[in-house]
PDB file of C-alpha atoms in Angstrom:
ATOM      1  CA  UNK S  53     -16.307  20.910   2.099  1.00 61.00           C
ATOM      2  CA  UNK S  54     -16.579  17.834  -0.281  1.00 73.00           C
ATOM      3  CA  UNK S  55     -17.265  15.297   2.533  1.00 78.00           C
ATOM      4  CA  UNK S  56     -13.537  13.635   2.433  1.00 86.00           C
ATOM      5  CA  UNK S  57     -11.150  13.946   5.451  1.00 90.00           C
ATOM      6  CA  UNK S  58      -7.428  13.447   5.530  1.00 91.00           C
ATOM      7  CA  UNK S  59      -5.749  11.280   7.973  1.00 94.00           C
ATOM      8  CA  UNK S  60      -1.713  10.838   8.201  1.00 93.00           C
ATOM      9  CA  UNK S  61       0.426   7.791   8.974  1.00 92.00           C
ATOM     10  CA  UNK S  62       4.082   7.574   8.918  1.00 89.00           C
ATOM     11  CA  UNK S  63       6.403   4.645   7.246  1.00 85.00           C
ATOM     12  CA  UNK S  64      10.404   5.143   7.083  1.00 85.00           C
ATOM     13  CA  UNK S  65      10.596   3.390   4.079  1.00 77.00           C
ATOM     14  CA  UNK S  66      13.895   1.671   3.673  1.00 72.00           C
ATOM     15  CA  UNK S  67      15.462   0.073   0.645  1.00 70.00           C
ATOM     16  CA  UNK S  68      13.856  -3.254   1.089  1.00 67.00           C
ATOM     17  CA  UNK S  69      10.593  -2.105  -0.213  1.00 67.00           C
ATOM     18  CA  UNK S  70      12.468  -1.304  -3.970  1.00 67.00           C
ATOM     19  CA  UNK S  71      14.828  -4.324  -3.858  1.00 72.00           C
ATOM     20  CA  UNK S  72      13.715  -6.250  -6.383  1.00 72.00           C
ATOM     21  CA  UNK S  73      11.867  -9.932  -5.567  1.00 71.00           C
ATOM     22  CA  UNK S  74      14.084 -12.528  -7.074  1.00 77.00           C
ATOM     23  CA  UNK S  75      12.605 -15.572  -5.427  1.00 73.00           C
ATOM     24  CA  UNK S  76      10.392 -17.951  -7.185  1.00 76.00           C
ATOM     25  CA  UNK S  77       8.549 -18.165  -4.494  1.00 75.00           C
ATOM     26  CA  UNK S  78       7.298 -14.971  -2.777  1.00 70.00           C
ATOM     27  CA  UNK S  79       7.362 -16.778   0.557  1.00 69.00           C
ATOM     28  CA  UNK S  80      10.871 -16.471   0.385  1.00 74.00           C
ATOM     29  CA  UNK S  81      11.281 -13.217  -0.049  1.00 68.00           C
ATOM     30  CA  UNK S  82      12.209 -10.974   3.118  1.00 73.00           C
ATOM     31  CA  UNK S  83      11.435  -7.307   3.658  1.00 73.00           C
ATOM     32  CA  UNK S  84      13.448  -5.090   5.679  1.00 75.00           C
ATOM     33  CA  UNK S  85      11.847  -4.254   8.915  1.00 81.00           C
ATOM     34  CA  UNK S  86      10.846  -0.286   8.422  1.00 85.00           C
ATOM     35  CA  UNK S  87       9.281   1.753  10.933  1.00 91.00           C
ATOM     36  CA  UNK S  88       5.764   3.616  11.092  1.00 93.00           C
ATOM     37  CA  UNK S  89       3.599   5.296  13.320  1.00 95.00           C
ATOM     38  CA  UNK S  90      -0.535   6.492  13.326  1.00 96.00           C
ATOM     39  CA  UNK S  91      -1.953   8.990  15.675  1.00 97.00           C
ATOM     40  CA  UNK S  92      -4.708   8.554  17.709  1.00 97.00           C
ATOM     41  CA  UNK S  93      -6.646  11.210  16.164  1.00 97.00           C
ATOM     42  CA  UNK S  94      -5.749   9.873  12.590  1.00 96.00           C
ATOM     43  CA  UNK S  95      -6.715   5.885  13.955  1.00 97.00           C
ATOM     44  CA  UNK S  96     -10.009   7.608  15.184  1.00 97.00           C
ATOM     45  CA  UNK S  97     -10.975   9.272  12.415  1.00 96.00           C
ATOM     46  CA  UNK S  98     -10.308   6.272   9.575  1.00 96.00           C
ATOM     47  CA  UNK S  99     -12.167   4.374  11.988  1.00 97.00           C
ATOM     48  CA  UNK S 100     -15.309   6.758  12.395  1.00 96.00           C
ATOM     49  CA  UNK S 101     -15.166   7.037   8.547  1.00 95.00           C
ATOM     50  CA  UNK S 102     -15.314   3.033   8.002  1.00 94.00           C
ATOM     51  CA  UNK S 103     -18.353   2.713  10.875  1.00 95.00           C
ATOM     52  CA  UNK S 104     -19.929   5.747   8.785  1.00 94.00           C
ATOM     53  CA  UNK S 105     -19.798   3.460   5.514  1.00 93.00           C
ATOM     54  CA  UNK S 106     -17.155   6.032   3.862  1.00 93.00           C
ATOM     55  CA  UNK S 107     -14.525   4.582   2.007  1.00 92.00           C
ATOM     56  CA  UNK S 108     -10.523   4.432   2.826  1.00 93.00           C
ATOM     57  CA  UNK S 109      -8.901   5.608  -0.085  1.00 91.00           C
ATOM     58  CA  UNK S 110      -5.059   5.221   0.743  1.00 90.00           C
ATOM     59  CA  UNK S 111      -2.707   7.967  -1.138  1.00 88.00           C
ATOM     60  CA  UNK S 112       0.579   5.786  -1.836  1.00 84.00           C
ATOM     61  CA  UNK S 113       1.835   2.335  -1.281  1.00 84.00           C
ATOM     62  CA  UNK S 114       3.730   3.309   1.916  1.00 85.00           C
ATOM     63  CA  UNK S 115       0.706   4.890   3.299  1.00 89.00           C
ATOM     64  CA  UNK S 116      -1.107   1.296   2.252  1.00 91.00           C
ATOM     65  CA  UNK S 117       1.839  -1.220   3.806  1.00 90.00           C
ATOM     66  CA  UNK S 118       1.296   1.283   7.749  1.00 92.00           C
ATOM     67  CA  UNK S 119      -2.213   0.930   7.400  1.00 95.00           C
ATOM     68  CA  UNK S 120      -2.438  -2.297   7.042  1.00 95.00           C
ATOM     69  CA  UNK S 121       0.539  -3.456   9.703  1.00 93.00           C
ATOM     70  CA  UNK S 122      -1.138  -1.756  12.097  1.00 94.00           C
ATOM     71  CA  UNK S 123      -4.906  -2.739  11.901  1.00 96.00           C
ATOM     72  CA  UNK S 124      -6.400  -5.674  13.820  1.00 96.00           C
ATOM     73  CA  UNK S 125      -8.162  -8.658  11.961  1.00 94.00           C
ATOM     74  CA  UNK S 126     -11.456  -6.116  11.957  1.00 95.00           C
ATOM     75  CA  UNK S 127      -9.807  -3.574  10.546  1.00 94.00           C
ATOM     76  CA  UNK S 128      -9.675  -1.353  13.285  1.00 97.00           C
ATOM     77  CA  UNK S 129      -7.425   1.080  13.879  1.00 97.00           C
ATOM     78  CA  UNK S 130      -5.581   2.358  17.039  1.00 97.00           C
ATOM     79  CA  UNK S 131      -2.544   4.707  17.760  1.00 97.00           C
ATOM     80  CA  UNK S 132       0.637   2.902  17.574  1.00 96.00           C
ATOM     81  CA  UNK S 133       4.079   3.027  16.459  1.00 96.00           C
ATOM     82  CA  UNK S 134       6.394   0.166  15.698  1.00 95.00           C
ATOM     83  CA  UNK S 135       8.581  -1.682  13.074  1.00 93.00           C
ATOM     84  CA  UNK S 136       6.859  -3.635  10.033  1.00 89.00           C
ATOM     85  CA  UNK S 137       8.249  -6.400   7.548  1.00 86.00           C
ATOM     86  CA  UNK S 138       4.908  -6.481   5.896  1.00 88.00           C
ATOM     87  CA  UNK S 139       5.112  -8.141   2.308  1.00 85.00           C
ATOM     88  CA  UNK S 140       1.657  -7.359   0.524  1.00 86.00           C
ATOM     89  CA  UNK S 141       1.151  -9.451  -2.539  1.00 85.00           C
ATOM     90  CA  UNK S 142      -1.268 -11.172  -4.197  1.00 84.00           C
ATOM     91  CA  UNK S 143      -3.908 -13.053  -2.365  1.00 87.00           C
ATOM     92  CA  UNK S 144      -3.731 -10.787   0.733  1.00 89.00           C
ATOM     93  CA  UNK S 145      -6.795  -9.738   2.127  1.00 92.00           C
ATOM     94  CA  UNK S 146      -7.019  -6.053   2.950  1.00 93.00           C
ATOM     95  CA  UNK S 147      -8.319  -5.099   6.218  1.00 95.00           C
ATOM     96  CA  UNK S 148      -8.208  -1.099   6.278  1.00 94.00           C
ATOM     97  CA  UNK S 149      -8.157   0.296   2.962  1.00 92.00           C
ATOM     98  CA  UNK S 150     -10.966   0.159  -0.340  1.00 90.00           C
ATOM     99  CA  UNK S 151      -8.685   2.136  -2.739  1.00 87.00           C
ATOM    100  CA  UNK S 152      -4.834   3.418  -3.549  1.00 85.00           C
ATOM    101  CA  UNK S 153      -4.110   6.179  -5.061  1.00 86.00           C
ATOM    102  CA  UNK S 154      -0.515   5.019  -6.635  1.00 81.00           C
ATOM    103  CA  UNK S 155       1.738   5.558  -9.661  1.00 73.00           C
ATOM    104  CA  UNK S 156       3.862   3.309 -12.353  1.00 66.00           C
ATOM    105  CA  UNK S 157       6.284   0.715 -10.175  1.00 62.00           C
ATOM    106  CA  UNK S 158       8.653  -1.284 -11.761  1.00 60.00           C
ATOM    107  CA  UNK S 159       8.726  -5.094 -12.499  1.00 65.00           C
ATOM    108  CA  UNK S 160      10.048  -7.313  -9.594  1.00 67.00           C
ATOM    109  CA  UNK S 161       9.093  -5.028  -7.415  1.00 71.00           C
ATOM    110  CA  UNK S 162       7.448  -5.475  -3.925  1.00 73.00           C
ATOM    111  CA  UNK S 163       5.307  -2.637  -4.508  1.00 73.00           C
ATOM    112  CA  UNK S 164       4.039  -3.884  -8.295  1.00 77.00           C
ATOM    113  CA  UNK S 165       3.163  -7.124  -6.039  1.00 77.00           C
ATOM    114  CA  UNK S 166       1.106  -4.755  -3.704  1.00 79.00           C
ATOM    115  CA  UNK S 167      -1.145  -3.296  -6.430  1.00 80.00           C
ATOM    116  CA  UNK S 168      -1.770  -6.224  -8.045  1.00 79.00           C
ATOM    117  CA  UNK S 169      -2.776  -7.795  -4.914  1.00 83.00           C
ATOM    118  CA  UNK S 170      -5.712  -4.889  -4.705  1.00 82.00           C
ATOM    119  CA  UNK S 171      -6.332  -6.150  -8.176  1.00 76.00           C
ATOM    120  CA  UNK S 172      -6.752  -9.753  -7.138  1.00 68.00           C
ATOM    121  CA  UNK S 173      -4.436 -11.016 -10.327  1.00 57.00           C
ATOM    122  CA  UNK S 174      -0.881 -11.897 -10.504  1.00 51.00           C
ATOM    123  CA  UNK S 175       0.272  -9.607 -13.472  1.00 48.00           C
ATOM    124  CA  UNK S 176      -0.955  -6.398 -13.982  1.00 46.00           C
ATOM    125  CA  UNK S 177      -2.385  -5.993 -17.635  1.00 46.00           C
ATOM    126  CA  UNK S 178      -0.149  -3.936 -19.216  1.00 45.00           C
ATOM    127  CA  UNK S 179      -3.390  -1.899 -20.568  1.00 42.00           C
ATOM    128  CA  UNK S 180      -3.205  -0.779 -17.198  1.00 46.00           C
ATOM    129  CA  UNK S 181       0.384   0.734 -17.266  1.00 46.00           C
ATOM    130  CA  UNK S 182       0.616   4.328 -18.196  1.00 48.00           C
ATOM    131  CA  UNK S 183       3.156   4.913 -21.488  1.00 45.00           C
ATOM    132  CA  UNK S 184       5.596   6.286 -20.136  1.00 41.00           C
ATOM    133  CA  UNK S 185       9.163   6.266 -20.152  1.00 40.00           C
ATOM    134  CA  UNK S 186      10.523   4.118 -17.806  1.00 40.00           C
ATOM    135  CA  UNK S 187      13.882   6.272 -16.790  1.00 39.00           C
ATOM    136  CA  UNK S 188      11.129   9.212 -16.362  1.00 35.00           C
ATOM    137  CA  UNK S 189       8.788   7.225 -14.183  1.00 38.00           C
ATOM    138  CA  UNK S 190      11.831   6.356 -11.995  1.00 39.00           C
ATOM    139  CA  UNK S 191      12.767   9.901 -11.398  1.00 39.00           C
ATOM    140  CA  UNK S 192       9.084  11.543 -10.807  1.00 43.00           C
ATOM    141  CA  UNK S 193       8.965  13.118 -13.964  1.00 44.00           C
ATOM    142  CA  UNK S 194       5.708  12.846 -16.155  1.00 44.00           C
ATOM    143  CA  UNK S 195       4.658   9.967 -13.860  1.00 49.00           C
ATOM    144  CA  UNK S 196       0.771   9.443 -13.947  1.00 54.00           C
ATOM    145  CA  UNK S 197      -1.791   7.980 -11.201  1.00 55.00           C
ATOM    146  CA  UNK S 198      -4.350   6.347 -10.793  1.00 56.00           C
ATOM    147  CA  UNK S 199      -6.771   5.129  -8.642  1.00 56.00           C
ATOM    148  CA  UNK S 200      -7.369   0.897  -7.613  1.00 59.00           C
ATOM    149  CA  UNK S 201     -10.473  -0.022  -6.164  1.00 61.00           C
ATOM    150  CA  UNK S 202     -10.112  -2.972  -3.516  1.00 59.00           C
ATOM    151  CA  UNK S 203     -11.656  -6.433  -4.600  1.00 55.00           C
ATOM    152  CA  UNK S 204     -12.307  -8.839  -1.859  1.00 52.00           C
ATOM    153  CA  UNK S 205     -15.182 -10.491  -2.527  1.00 46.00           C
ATOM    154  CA  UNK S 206     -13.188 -13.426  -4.507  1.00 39.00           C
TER     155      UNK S 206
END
């Protein structure tokens, strides 16, 4: 036993969440509506672990975007299924999670916008971008990831 526990959430992701943000402003920009679901058990126990002063470490984006549609301004959990259009991006204030585990996303993307609204910046430094080939990346294969720590204090 190494003291984490493992929770599960659901998201159907649709192709919204890789269509590519073309808008100036990212106001403009509509996601598809996609739908998720949390157990009670799973709600309970990210909620005991927050009260405890453990840490929610979030494995994926997808995981990230159900998490944080379904918590309250607190960041309290409870079972509940639904639909979500939520567009994370940078100056969002997390309300759930204090990491992501994630991998290489492509520019434009809604999901680049995500992590480098756990960064607090608007463009990722590419220091901070695995070398990898691109086509790879895209297809799973010698992807690399790595863990984001969540900023809000700013």
């Amino acid at each position: 036993d190494m003291g984490v526990n493992i929770a599960y959430v659901t998201l159907h992701v649709g192709l919204g969440t890789f269509r590519p943000v073309k808008v100036d402003d990212v106001l403009e920009h509509h996601m598809h509506s996609e739908f998720y679901r949390i157990e009670e058990e799973d709600a309970e126990l990210i909620n005991e672990t927050k009260k405890n002063g453990g840490r929610v470490i979030s494995v994926g984006t997808t995981s990230t975007r159900t998490l944080e549609s379904v918590a309250e301004e607190d960041g309290t959990l409870h079972a509940k299924s639904g639909w979500t259009d939520i567009f994370i991006y940078p100056g969002y204030k997390f309300k759930v999670i204090d990491g992501l585990i994630t991998n290489f996303h492509l520019p434009e993307s809604t999901l680049l916008m995500l992590v480098s609204a756990l960064l607090d910046i608007a463009i990722i430094p590419v220091c901070l971008l695995p070398p990898i080939n691109v086509r790879s990346a895209c297809i799973g294969e010698h992807t690399k990831s790595f863990l984001i720590s969540v900023n809000n204090t700013h």
